[in-house]
Coordinates of C-alpha atoms (C1' of nucleotides) in Angstrom, one line a residue:
Chain A
M993 CA 4.6 8.7 39.0
A994 CA 6.2 8.9 35.7
K995 CA 7.1 5.6 34.0
Y996 CA 10.7 6.6 33.6
Q997 CA 11.1 6.6 37.3
E998 CA 10.1 2.9 37.4
Q999 CA 12.0 1.7 34.4
Q1000 CA 15.8 1.9 33.9
L1001 CA 16.6 2.5 30.3
R1002 CA 20.0 1.5 29.0
I1003 CA 21.4 2.8 25.7
Y1004 CA 24.3 1.6 23.6
N1005 CA 26.5 4.7 23.3
S1006 CA 28.6 4.6 20.1
L1007 CA 31.1 7.0 21.8
S1008 CA 32.0 4.7 24.6
G1009 CA 31.1 1.4 22.9
K1010 CA 29.1 0.3 25.8
K1011 CA 25.6 0.1 27.1
E1012 CA 25.1 2.9 29.6
K1013 CA 22.3 3.8 31.9
F1014 CA 20.2 6.6 30.3
I1015 CA 20.2 9.6 32.6
P1016 CA 19.0 12.8 30.8
I1017 CA 20.7 16.1 31.5
N1018 CA 17.5 17.6 32.7
E1019 CA 15.3 15.1 34.6
G1020 CA 12.1 14.3 32.8
H1021 CA 13.3 15.9 29.6
V1022 CA 15.1 14.5 26.6
G1023 CA 16.7 16.4 23.7
M1024 CA 17.2 14.2 20.6
Y1025 CA 18.7 15.2 17.3
V1026 CA 18.6 12.9 14.2
C1027 CA 20.3 13.7 10.9
G1028 CA 17.6 13.8 8.4
P1029 CA 17.6 13.2 4.6
T1030 CA 19.3 15.2 1.9
V1031 CA 16.3 15.9 -0.3
Y1032 CA 17.8 15.4 -3.8
S1033 CA 15.9 12.2 -4.8
N1034 CA 13.2 9.9 -3.5
V1035 CA 13.8 8.6 0.0
H1036 CA 15.2 5.2 -0.2
L1037 CA 14.2 2.3 2.0
G1038 CA 17.5 2.2 3.9
N1039 CA 17.0 5.8 5.0
C1040 CA 13.5 4.8 6.1
R1041 CA 14.9 2.1 8.3
T1042 CA 17.1 4.6 10.1
F1043 CA 14.4 7.1 10.6
M1044 CA 12.0 4.4 11.7
S1045 CA 14.4 3.2 14.4
F1046 CA 14.5 6.7 15.8
D1047 CA 10.7 7.0 15.4
M1048 CA 10.4 3.9 17.6
I1049 CA 12.9 5.4 20.1
F1050 CA 11.0 8.7 20.2
R1051 CA 7.8 6.7 20.8
Y1052 CA 9.2 4.7 23.6
L1053 CA 10.8 7.8 25.3
K1054 CA 7.4 9.4 25.1
H1055 CA 5.7 6.3 26.4
L1056 CA 8.0 6.5 29.5
D1057 CA 6.5 9.9 30.1
Y1058 CA 9.6 11.9 29.1
K1059 CA 9.0 15.2 27.6
V1060 CA 10.9 14.8 24.4
R1061 CA 12.1 17.5 22.0
Y1062 CA 12.9 15.6 18.8
V1063 CA 14.7 17.5 16.1
R1064 CA 15.2 16.0 12.7
N1065 CA 16.5 18.2 10.0
I1066 CA 16.1 18.5 6.2
T1067 CA 19.3 19.0 4.4
D1068 CA 18.5 21.3 1.5
A1069 CA 22.0 22.7 0.8
G1070 CA 25.6 22.0 1.3
H1071 CA 25.8 18.2 0.8
L1072 CA 28.5 17.8 -1.8
E1073 CA 28.7 14.9 -4.3
D1074 CA 31.8 13.6 -2.7
D1075 CA 33.5 14.2 0.6
A1076 CA 36.6 15.5 -0.9
D1077 CA 34.8 18.9 -0.8
E1078 CA 35.5 19.3 -4.5
G1079 CA 32.3 17.9 -5.8
E1080 CA 29.1 19.7 -6.7
D1081 CA 26.3 20.2 -4.2
K1082 CA 23.9 17.3 -4.6
I1083 CA 20.8 19.5 -4.9
A1084 CA 22.4 22.0 -7.2
K1085 CA 23.4 19.2 -9.5
K1086 CA 20.0 17.7 -9.6
A1087 CA 18.5 21.2 -10.3
R1088 CA 21.0 21.6 -13.2
L1089 CA 20.2 18.2 -14.6
E1090 CA 16.5 18.7 -14.5
Q1091 CA 16.6 22.4 -15.4
I1092 CA 14.6 23.5 -12.4
E1093 CA 15.2 25.7 -9.4
P1094 CA 17.1 24.1 -6.5
M1095 CA 14.2 24.8 -4.2
E1096 CA 11.9 22.9 -6.6
V1097 CA 14.1 19.9 -6.1
V1098 CA 14.0 20.4 -2.4
Q1099 CA 10.2 20.8 -2.4
R1100 CA 9.5 17.8 -4.6
Y1101 CA 11.6 15.4 -2.5
T1102 CA 10.6 16.9 0.8
V1103 CA 7.0 16.2 -0.1
D1104 CA 7.9 12.7 -1.1
F1105 CA 9.8 12.1 2.1
H1106 CA 6.8 13.2 4.2
N1107 CA 4.4 11.1 2.2
I1108 CA 6.4 8.0 2.7
L1109 CA 6.9 8.5 6.4
Q1110 CA 3.2 9.1 6.8
K1111 CA 2.5 5.8 5.1
F1112 CA 4.9 4.2 7.6
N1113 CA 2.9 5.8 10.4
F1114 CA 5.8 8.0 11.6
L1115 CA 5.2 10.6 14.4
P1116 CA 6.3 14.0 13.2
P1117 CA 9.3 15.3 15.0
S1118 CA 9.0 18.3 17.3
I1119 CA 11.0 20.5 15.0
E1120 CA 12.1 19.8 11.4
P1121 CA 14.5 22.6 10.5
T1122 CA 16.2 23.2 7.2
A1123 CA 19.8 24.1 6.4
T1124 CA 18.8 27.0 4.2
G1125 CA 16.7 28.4 7.1
H1126 CA 19.8 28.6 9.3
I1127 CA 22.5 30.2 7.2
I1128 CA 23.0 33.0 9.7
E1129 CA 23.5 30.6 12.6
Q1130 CA 26.0 28.6 10.5
I1131 CA 27.9 31.8 9.7
E1132 CA 28.0 32.7 13.4
I1133 CA 29.6 29.3 14.2
I1134 CA 32.2 29.7 11.5
K1135 CA 33.1 33.1 13.0
E1136 CA 33.6 31.5 16.4
I1137 CA 35.7 28.7 15.1
L1138 CA 37.8 31.2 13.2
E1139 CA 38.2 33.3 16.3
N1140 CA 39.3 30.3 18.3
G1141 CA 41.9 29.5 15.7
Y1142 CA 40.6 26.2 14.4
A1143 CA 39.8 27.3 10.9
Y1144 CA 41.3 29.3 8.1
E1145 CA 40.0 31.3 5.2
I1146 CA 41.4 31.0 1.7
N1147 CA 40.0 32.5 -1.5
G1148 CA 36.5 33.0 -0.1
S1149 CA 36.2 29.6 1.5
V1150 CA 36.7 28.6 5.1
Y1151 CA 38.1 25.2 6.1
F1152 CA 38.3 23.5 9.5
D1153 CA 41.9 22.9 10.6
V1154 CA 41.8 19.3 11.7
V1155 CA 45.5 19.0 12.5
K1156 CA 45.4 22.1 14.7
F1157 CA 42.3 20.9 16.4
N1158 CA 43.8 17.5 17.0
E1159 CA 46.7 19.1 18.9
T1160 CA 44.4 19.9 21.8
H1161 CA 41.4 17.7 21.1
E1162 CA 40.8 14.2 20.0
Y1163 CA 39.6 14.1 16.4
G1164 CA 38.4 10.6 15.6
K1165 CA 37.2 9.6 19.1
L1166 CA 33.7 8.6 17.8
S1167 CA 34.8 6.5 14.9
G1168 CA 37.9 5.1 16.5
R1169 CA 40.2 6.6 14.0
K1170 CA 43.6 8.2 14.6
L1171 CA 44.6 11.3 12.7
E1172 CA 48.1 10.0 12.2
D1173 CA 46.8 6.8 10.5
M1174 CA 44.6 8.9 8.3
I1175 CA 47.4 11.1 7.2
S1176 CA 49.8 8.2 6.5
N1177 CA 47.1 6.6 4.4
T1178 CA 46.5 9.7 2.3
R1179 CA 48.3 10.7 -0.9
E1180 CA 49.9 14.0 -1.5
L1181 CA 47.7 17.0 -2.0
T1182 CA 46.9 18.0 -5.5
A1183 CA 48.4 21.3 -6.5
Q1184 CA 45.1 23.2 -6.9
D1185 CA 43.6 22.0 -3.5
E1186 CA 43.1 24.9 -1.2
K1187 CA 43.1 22.8 2.0
R1188 CA 46.2 22.6 4.1
N1189 CA 45.5 18.9 4.8
P1190 CA 43.3 16.4 3.1
Q1191 CA 41.5 15.8 6.5
D1192 CA 40.4 19.4 6.7
F1193 CA 36.7 19.9 5.8
A1194 CA 34.8 22.8 4.4
L1195 CA 32.8 25.1 6.7
W1196 CA 32.0 27.6 3.9
K1197 CA 32.5 27.2 0.2
K1198 CA 32.9 30.1 -2.2
A1199 CA 30.2 30.1 -4.9
E1200 CA 31.5 30.2 -8.4
P1201 CA 29.7 32.7 -10.7
Q1202 CA 27.5 30.1 -12.3
H1203 CA 26.5 28.7 -8.9
I1204 CA 22.8 29.3 -8.2
M1205 CA 22.7 28.4 -4.5
R1206 CA 24.5 31.3 -2.8
W1207 CA 24.3 33.4 0.3
P1208 CA 26.3 36.5 1.3
S1209 CA 28.9 36.1 4.1
P1210 CA 31.9 37.9 5.6
W1211 CA 34.0 35.8 3.2
G1212 CA 31.9 36.6 0.1
D1213 CA 29.0 34.8 -1.6
G1214 CA 29.0 31.1 -0.9
F1215 CA 27.2 28.2 0.8
P1216 CA 27.8 26.3 4.0
G1217 CA 29.5 22.9 4.4
W1218 CA 27.4 19.9 5.0
H1219 CA 28.5 19.1 8.5
L1220 CA 27.8 22.6 9.8
E1221 CA 24.1 22.7 9.6
C1222 CA 23.6 19.9 12.2
T1223 CA 25.9 21.7 14.6
A1224 CA 24.0 25.0 14.1
M1225 CA 20.5 23.5 14.4
S1226 CA 21.1 21.1 17.2
T1227 CA 22.8 23.9 19.2
K1228 CA 20.0 26.3 18.5
Y1229 CA 17.1 24.0 19.5
L1230 CA 18.7 21.6 22.0
G1231 CA 21.6 23.5 23.5
E1232 CA 25.4 23.2 23.5
T1233 CA 25.2 19.8 25.1
F1234 CA 22.1 17.6 24.6
D1235 CA 21.1 14.0 25.3
I1236 CA 20.8 11.9 22.2
H1237 CA 22.2 12.3 18.7
G1238 CA 21.2 9.7 16.1
G1239 CA 21.8 8.9 12.5
G1240 CA 22.8 6.1 10.2
M1241 CA 26.0 4.2 10.8
D1242 CA 27.4 5.6 7.5
L1243 CA 27.3 9.1 9.0
K1244 CA 29.6 8.2 11.9
F1245 CA 32.6 9.2 9.9
P1246 CA 33.1 11.8 8.8
H1247 CA 29.8 13.6 9.4
H1248 CA 29.4 13.1 13.2
E1249 CA 33.1 13.3 13.9
C1250 CA 33.0 16.7 12.2
E1251 CA 30.0 17.8 14.3
I1252 CA 31.9 17.0 17.5
A1253 CA 34.9 18.9 16.2
Q1254 CA 32.8 21.9 15.2
S1255 CA 31.0 22.1 18.6
E1256 CA 34.2 21.7 20.6
A1257 CA 36.0 24.2 18.4
S1258 CA 33.2 26.8 18.7
H1259 CA 31.8 26.6 22.2
G1260 CA 34.2 24.2 23.8
N1261 CA 31.6 21.6 24.9
S1262 CA 31.2 18.1 23.6
P1263 CA 27.8 18.3 22.1
V1264 CA 26.2 14.9 22.8
K1265 CA 25.9 12.6 25.8
Y1266 CA 24.6 9.5 23.9
W1267 CA 25.5 8.9 20.3
M1268 CA 23.3 6.3 18.6
H1269 CA 23.8 4.7 15.2
A1270 CA 21.3 2.7 13.3
N1271 CA 22.6 0.0 11.1
M1272 CA 22.2 -0.5 7.3
L1273 CA 19.6 -2.3 5.4
T1274 CA 20.7 -4.8 2.7
M1275 CA 18.6 -6.6 0.1
N1276 CA 19.2 -10.2 -0.9
G1277 CA 22.5 -10.0 1.0
K1278 CA 23.9 -7.1 -0.9
K1279 CA 24.0 -3.5 -0.2
M1280 CA 21.3 -1.4 -1.7
A1281 CA 22.6 0.9 -4.4
K1282 CA 21.1 2.5 -7.4
S1283 CA 24.2 1.9 -9.4
T1284 CA 23.9 -1.9 -9.2
G1285 CA 20.1 -2.0 -9.5
N1286 CA 19.9 -3.6 -6.1
N1287 CA 17.5 -0.9 -4.9
I1288 CA 13.8 -0.5 -4.2
L1289 CA 11.6 2.4 -3.3
P1290 CA 9.0 2.2 -0.5
D1291 CA 6.2 2.9 -2.9
E1292 CA 7.3 0.1 -5.2
I1293 CA 7.0 -2.3 -2.2
F1294 CA 3.5 -1.0 -1.4
S1295 CA 2.3 -1.2 -5.0
G1296 CA 4.0 -4.4 -5.9
E1297 CA 5.5 -2.8 -9.0
N1298 CA 9.0 -4.2 -8.8
D1299 CA 11.0 -7.1 -10.1
I1300 CA 12.2 -8.2 -6.7
L1301 CA 9.2 -9.1 -4.6
S1302 CA 6.4 -11.6 -5.4
K1303 CA 3.6 -9.4 -4.1
P1304 CA 2.8 -6.0 -2.6
F1305 CA 3.4 -5.5 1.1
A1306 CA 1.6 -3.0 3.3
P1307 CA 3.7 -0.3 5.0
S1308 CA 2.8 -1.8 8.4
V1309 CA 4.1 -5.2 7.4
V1310 CA 7.4 -3.6 6.3
R1311 CA 7.5 -1.8 9.6
F1312 CA 6.9 -5.0 11.5
F1313 CA 9.6 -6.7 9.5
M1314 CA 12.1 -3.9 10.4
M1315 CA 11.1 -4.0 14.1
Q1316 CA 11.8 -7.7 14.2
A1317 CA 15.5 -6.8 14.0
H1318 CA 17.5 -4.8 16.4
Y1319 CA 18.3 -1.3 15.2
T1320 CA 22.1 -1.8 15.6
S1321 CA 22.1 -5.0 13.4
I1322 CA 22.4 -5.2 9.7
L1323 CA 19.0 -6.3 8.3
D1324 CA 18.6 -8.1 5.1
L1325 CA 15.4 -7.6 3.1
S1326 CA 14.2 -10.5 0.9
N1327 CA 10.9 -11.8 -0.4
E1328 CA 11.0 -14.8 1.9
A1329 CA 11.7 -12.7 5.0
L1330 CA 8.8 -10.3 4.1
L1331 CA 6.4 -13.1 3.5
A1332 CA 7.3 -14.7 6.9
S1333 CA 6.9 -11.3 8.6
E1334 CA 3.5 -10.7 7.0
K1335 CA 2.2 -13.9 8.4
G1336 CA 3.5 -13.2 11.8
Y1337 CA 2.1 -9.6 11.6
H1338 CA -1.4 -10.9 10.8
R1339 CA -1.2 -13.4 13.7
L1340 CA -0.4 -10.6 16.0
M1341 CA -3.2 -8.3 14.7
D1342 CA -5.8 -11.1 14.6
A1343 CA -5.1 -11.8 18.3
I1344 CA -5.5 -8.1 19.2
V1345 CA -8.9 -8.0 17.6
L1346 CA -9.9 -10.8 19.9
I1347 CA -9.0 -9.1 23.1
D1348 CA -12.3 -7.1 23.5
G1349 CA -14.3 -10.3 23.2
L1350 CA -12.5 -12.2 26.0
T1351 CA -14.2 -12.9 29.3
S1352 CA -12.5 -12.7 32.7
S1353 CA -12.6 -15.2 35.5
K1354 CA -12.2 -15.0 39.2
T1355 CA -8.5 -15.9 39.2
S1356 CA -5.7 -15.9 36.8
S1357 CA -3.7 -18.9 35.6
I1358 CA -1.0 -16.8 34.1
D1359 CA 1.2 -14.0 35.6
L1360 CA 0.3 -10.9 33.6
P1361 CA 2.2 -8.3 35.7
A1362 CA 5.4 -10.3 35.2
W1363 CA 4.7 -10.6 31.5
K1364 CA 4.1 -6.8 31.3
Q1365 CA 7.5 -6.1 32.9
K1366 CA 9.1 -8.4 30.4
C1367 CA 7.9 -6.0 27.7
Y1368 CA 9.6 -3.1 29.5
D1369 CA 12.7 -5.1 30.2
A1370 CA 13.1 -5.8 26.4
M1371 CA 12.7 -2.1 25.6
N1372 CA 14.8 -0.9 28.5
D1373 CA 17.7 -3.0 27.1
D1374 CA 18.7 -0.6 24.3
F1375 CA 15.3 -0.7 22.6
N1376 CA 15.3 -4.4 21.9
T1377 CA 12.2 -4.6 19.7
P1378 CA 12.8 -8.2 18.5
V1379 CA 12.7 -9.4 22.1
L1380 CA 9.7 -7.2 22.7
I1381 CA 7.9 -8.8 19.8
A1382 CA 8.8 -12.3 21.1
V1383 CA 7.2 -11.3 24.4
L1384 CA 4.2 -9.9 22.6
F1385 CA 3.8 -13.2 20.9
E1386 CA 3.5 -14.8 24.4
G1387 CA 0.6 -12.3 24.8
V1388 CA -0.9 -13.6 21.5
K1389 CA -0.7 -17.1 22.9
F1390 CA -2.4 -16.0 26.2
I1391 CA -5.2 -14.3 24.2
N1392 CA -5.8 -17.5 22.1
Q1393 CA -5.7 -19.7 25.2
I1394 CA -8.2 -17.5 27.1
K1395 CA -10.4 -17.6 24.1
E1396 CA -10.3 -21.4 24.0
D1397 CA -10.8 -21.6 27.7
K1398 CA -7.4 -23.1 28.2
A1399 CA -6.3 -20.2 30.4
Q1400 CA -8.1 -17.8 32.8
V1401 CA -7.5 -14.2 33.7
S1402 CA -9.0 -11.9 36.3
E1403 CA -10.6 -8.7 35.3
T1404 CA -7.6 -6.7 36.5
D1405 CA -5.2 -9.0 34.6
L1406 CA -7.3 -8.9 31.4
K1407 CA -7.0 -5.1 31.5
I1408 CA -3.2 -5.4 31.9
L1409 CA -3.1 -7.8 28.9
S1410 CA -5.3 -5.5 26.8
D1411 CA -3.5 -2.2 27.7
T1412 CA 0.0 -3.6 27.3
M1413 CA -0.7 -5.2 24.0
N1414 CA -2.3 -2.1 22.6
Q1415 CA 0.4 0.3 24.0
F1416 CA 3.4 -1.6 22.8
V1417 CA 2.0 -2.7 19.4
F1418 CA 0.4 0.6 18.4
D1419 CA 2.0 3.4 20.5
V1420 CA 5.6 2.1 20.8
L1421 CA 6.2 -0.1 17.7
G1422 CA 3.9 2.2 15.7
L1423 CA 2.1 -0.6 13.9
E1424 CA -1.3 -0.1 12.4
S1425 CA -4.1 -2.6 12.1
T1426 CA -5.2 -3.6 8.7
T1427 CA -7.9 -5.9 10.0
Q1428 CA -10.2 -3.5 11.8
L1429 CA -13.4 -4.6 10.2
N1430 CA -16.0 -6.1 12.4
A1431 CA -19.5 -7.2 11.9
S1432 CA -21.1 -4.5 14.0
S1433 CA -19.5 -1.3 12.6
D1434 CA -18.9 -1.8 9.0
K1435 CA -20.9 -2.5 5.8
L1436 CA -18.5 -5.0 4.5
G1437 CA -18.5 -6.6 7.9
G1438 CA -22.2 -6.9 7.7
V1439 CA -22.0 -8.5 4.2
V1440 CA -19.5 -11.0 5.4
A1441 CA -21.6 -11.8 8.5
L1442 CA -24.5 -12.6 6.1
L1443 CA -22.3 -14.9 4.0
I1444 CA -21.1 -16.6 7.2
Q1445 CA -24.8 -17.2 8.1
L1446 CA -25.6 -18.6 4.7
R1447 CA -22.6 -20.9 4.9
N1448 CA -23.5 -22.2 8.3
E1449 CA -27.1 -22.9 7.0
A1450 CA -25.6 -24.8 4.1
R1451 CA -23.3 -26.7 6.5
A1452 CA -26.3 -27.6 8.7
N1453 CA -27.9 -29.0 5.6
K1454 CA -24.8 -30.9 4.7
D1455 CA -24.6 -28.9 1.5
F1456 CA -20.8 -28.7 1.6
A1457 CA -20.5 -27.8 -2.0
T1458 CA -22.1 -24.5 -1.2
S1459 CA -20.5 -23.9 2.1
D1460 CA -17.0 -24.5 0.7
K1461 CA -17.7 -22.3 -2.3
I1462 CA -18.5 -19.4 0.0
R1463 CA -15.4 -20.1 2.2
D1464 CA -13.0 -20.5 -0.7
E1465 CA -14.2 -17.6 -2.8
L1466 CA -14.0 -15.3 0.1
A1467 CA -10.5 -16.6 0.8
D1468 CA -9.6 -15.7 -2.8
M1469 CA -10.8 -12.2 -2.1
G1470 CA -8.5 -12.0 0.9
I1471 CA -11.2 -12.6 3.5
Q1472 CA -10.4 -15.6 5.6
L1473 CA -13.1 -17.4 7.7
M1474 CA -12.1 -19.0 11.0
D1475 CA -14.4 -21.5 12.7
G1476 CA -14.2 -21.4 16.4
K1477 CA -16.1 -22.7 19.4
E1478 CA -18.0 -19.4 19.7
G1479 CA -18.9 -19.3 16.0
T1480 CA -17.2 -18.1 12.9
T1481 CA -15.0 -15.0 12.7
F1482 CA -13.0 -13.6 9.8
S1483 CA -9.9 -11.5 9.1
I1484 CA -8.8 -9.5 6.1
T1485 CA -5.4 -10.6 4.8
Chain B
rG1369 C1' 45.2 -1.2 2.1
rG1370 C1' 43.0 1.3 6.9
rC1371 C1' 38.8 1.8 10.6
rA1372 C1' 34.3 -0.4 12.3
rU1373 C1' 30.3 -3.9 12.8
rC1374 C1' 29.2 -8.8 12.1
rG1375 C1' 29.1 -14.3 10.7
rU1376 C1' 23.5 -18.5 15.0
rG1377 C1' 19.1 -24.4 13.2
rG1378 C1' 15.6 -25.0 6.2
rC1379 C1' 14.8 -19.2 6.1
rC1380 C1' 14.6 -14.5 9.0
rG1381 C1' 16.4 -13.0 13.6
rA1382 C1' 17.4 -12.3 19.5
rG1383 C1' 20.9 -13.8 23.2
rU1384 C1' 26.3 -13.4 24.9
rG1385 C1' 30.5 -17.6 30.1
rG1386 C1' 26.5 -22.9 32.7
rC1387 C1' 19.3 -22.5 32.5
rU1388 C1' 13.2 -22.7 26.1
rA1389 C1' 14.3 -16.4 22.6
rG1390 C1' 10.6 -15.4 19.0
rG1391 C1' 8.5 -15.5 13.9
rC1392 C1' 8.1 -18.3 9.2
rA1393 C1' 8.5 -23.2 7.1
rC1394 C1' 8.3 -28.7 8.4
rA1395 C1' 6.2 -33.1 11.3
rG1396 C1' 2.7 -35.4 14.9
rC1397 C1' -1.8 -34.8 18.0
rU1398 C1' -6.5 -32.1 19.5
rC1399 C1' -10.5 -29.6 17.2
rU1400 C1' -13.3 -29.8 12.2
rG1401 C1' -18.0 -32.7 7.5
rC1402 C1' -13.1 -31.6 5.1
rA1403 C1' -10.0 -27.5 5.7
rA1404 C1' -8.3 -23.1 7.7
rA1405 C1' -7.4 -20.7 12.3
rA1406 C1' -6.1 -21.9 17.3
rG1407 C1' -3.9 -25.0 21.2
rC1408 C1' -0.4 -29.0 22.6
rU1409 C1' 4.2 -31.7 21.3
rU1410 C1' 8.9 -32.3 18.6
rG1411 C1' 13.8 -29.4 16.4
rU1412 C1' 20.2 -30.2 20.7
rA1413 C1' 22.1 -24.4 15.8
rC1414 C1' 25.9 -20.9 16.9
rA1415 C1' 31.8 -19.8 10.0
rG1416 C1' 36.8 -22.6 10.6
rC1417 C1' 41.2 -23.5 13.6
rG1418 C1' 43.9 -22.8 18.1
rG1419 C1' 43.9 -20.8 23.3
rU1420 C1' 41.8 -19.3 28.4
rU1421 C1' 38.2 -21.9 31.9
rC1422 C1' 35.5 -26.9 36.0
rG1423 C1' 32.5 -25.2 31.8
rA1424 C1' 32.4 -21.0 25.5
rA1425 C1' 28.0 -20.0 20.6
rU1426 C1' 29.3 -16.2 24.5
rC1427 C1' 36.3 -14.2 26.4
rC1428 C1' 41.4 -14.0 23.6
rG1429 C1' 44.3 -14.9 19.0
rC1430 C1' 44.5 -16.3 13.9
rU1431 C1' 42.1 -17.7 9.2
rC1432 C1' 38.0 -17.3 5.8
rG1433 C1' 33.6 -14.6 4.5
rA1434 C1' 29.9 -10.4 4.7
rU1435 C1' 28.4 -5.2 5.2
rG1436 C1' 29.4 0.1 6.0
rC1437 C1' 32.9 4.2 6.0
rC1438 C1' 37.7 6.0 4.4
rU1439 C1' 41.5 5.4 0.7
rC1440 C1' 43.2 3.4 -4.0
rC1441 C1' 42.0 2.2 -8.9
rA1442 C1' 38.8 2.8 -13.0

RNA sequence: GGCAUCGUGGCCGAGUGGCUAGGCACAGCUCUGCAAAAGCUUGUACAGCGGUUCGAAUCCGCUCGAUGCCUCCA
């Protein structure tokens, strides 16, 4: 029996504003599309949080035995500097500034993106398509929208006619905006603007002669609008209507609103059953922005080379920190918060290392099956990772109590404890252990075991100067000794 | 200015009509040669002001503040 048949997942749907039962279109299968990065600079930490949220969601869906097709695109063309559709393409601008080919920009920052995600232990998506690889599909959609009368061509560019669309459809239903309000809040069109209305958006932009990113089309050489690629690629790989579409909260309007409009205007179907939006990451209470200097790159956190944090933090610690907040909440990054998470993370990992050494009893003094279900209940409630982590810390307490003989578990229950801890910590949350050394399998572990032995001999001889020297100097190196009833163990901090 | 989300104990962060979230920090106890680790115990918090209710941190209204998007300005 597949796990999804036993667990009822509920998802907060941005479109309805409510938590809804998750029922996929095709039983046992999930199609999920997430708007990926525009690769014109190093991926920033806020982007990582969004993608990490959907990585966790991907992992849990897989854990529930769904067959998931997860599509996350790379935007390598068409994302303009401002949404007035008058700015320069972000990648073309970067290429011009650095005097390199646009595809060099794309390559450089795609590699960076993948490197960072790998450090954060992301699962690769099923398909990672690029905008430039789907120009033909985008042109086909534009043709359909033109045929259906929801777009117009002018001077080699094609614009989506939002006003016309809104006469028969509801533009703004995702973001809660009303077209009338938007129009009344907008100034007069400037004389040179080609658009009929300021709300219209570009499907295809004519390439000026100096433009290096250009493709032929029925309307002349040009390049596609930013919103179109996601419609083209999600339709191609997931169908006209699919289960989950995700992205950052900041993409809700206009990007996702435009995607809905494009789908409905081309093939007539609403594209997505469950819209999911991950919330923003702030730092020290303020939004992260390069312009204000309130910004940090993932590698700067890992290396400690920054002016904001007191020490380096491992990718898994940052991941744990992010998982301690719900994906729909704003999360504030600070030195204190990271330090606190790091300690909690080590407590969790240290407990997991102990599981294999635990001994079972005839009966259990704690209810492990009920505890296991609490883990699922947390995740079934719109992927509530902070509550899951709280339940996992109950597991940590159980592990330590069993080790100290203050609780007993049967062999069956011990397996539940072990399997559940491992599955949720590593498979679902995607954390990695940094304390995997142990005395039997590792040279360093053997060296530490020898030092522990020497220290215990010194203690037996009441030579506490020597024993404390060993303990304290190992601690300075990041190896902490822990004296327990069963002898001394250690962990790497 | 508009739309949206949100304001929880020293810090981070769940919950959302009546019942302990959790982590970090702090204090006491147990253990220890002393520590650390671990276990046990303790914390009566929900921006402010009104309203609904037997009962609100949780619902409604207003005010203040934060964040994102849009707009405006530069």
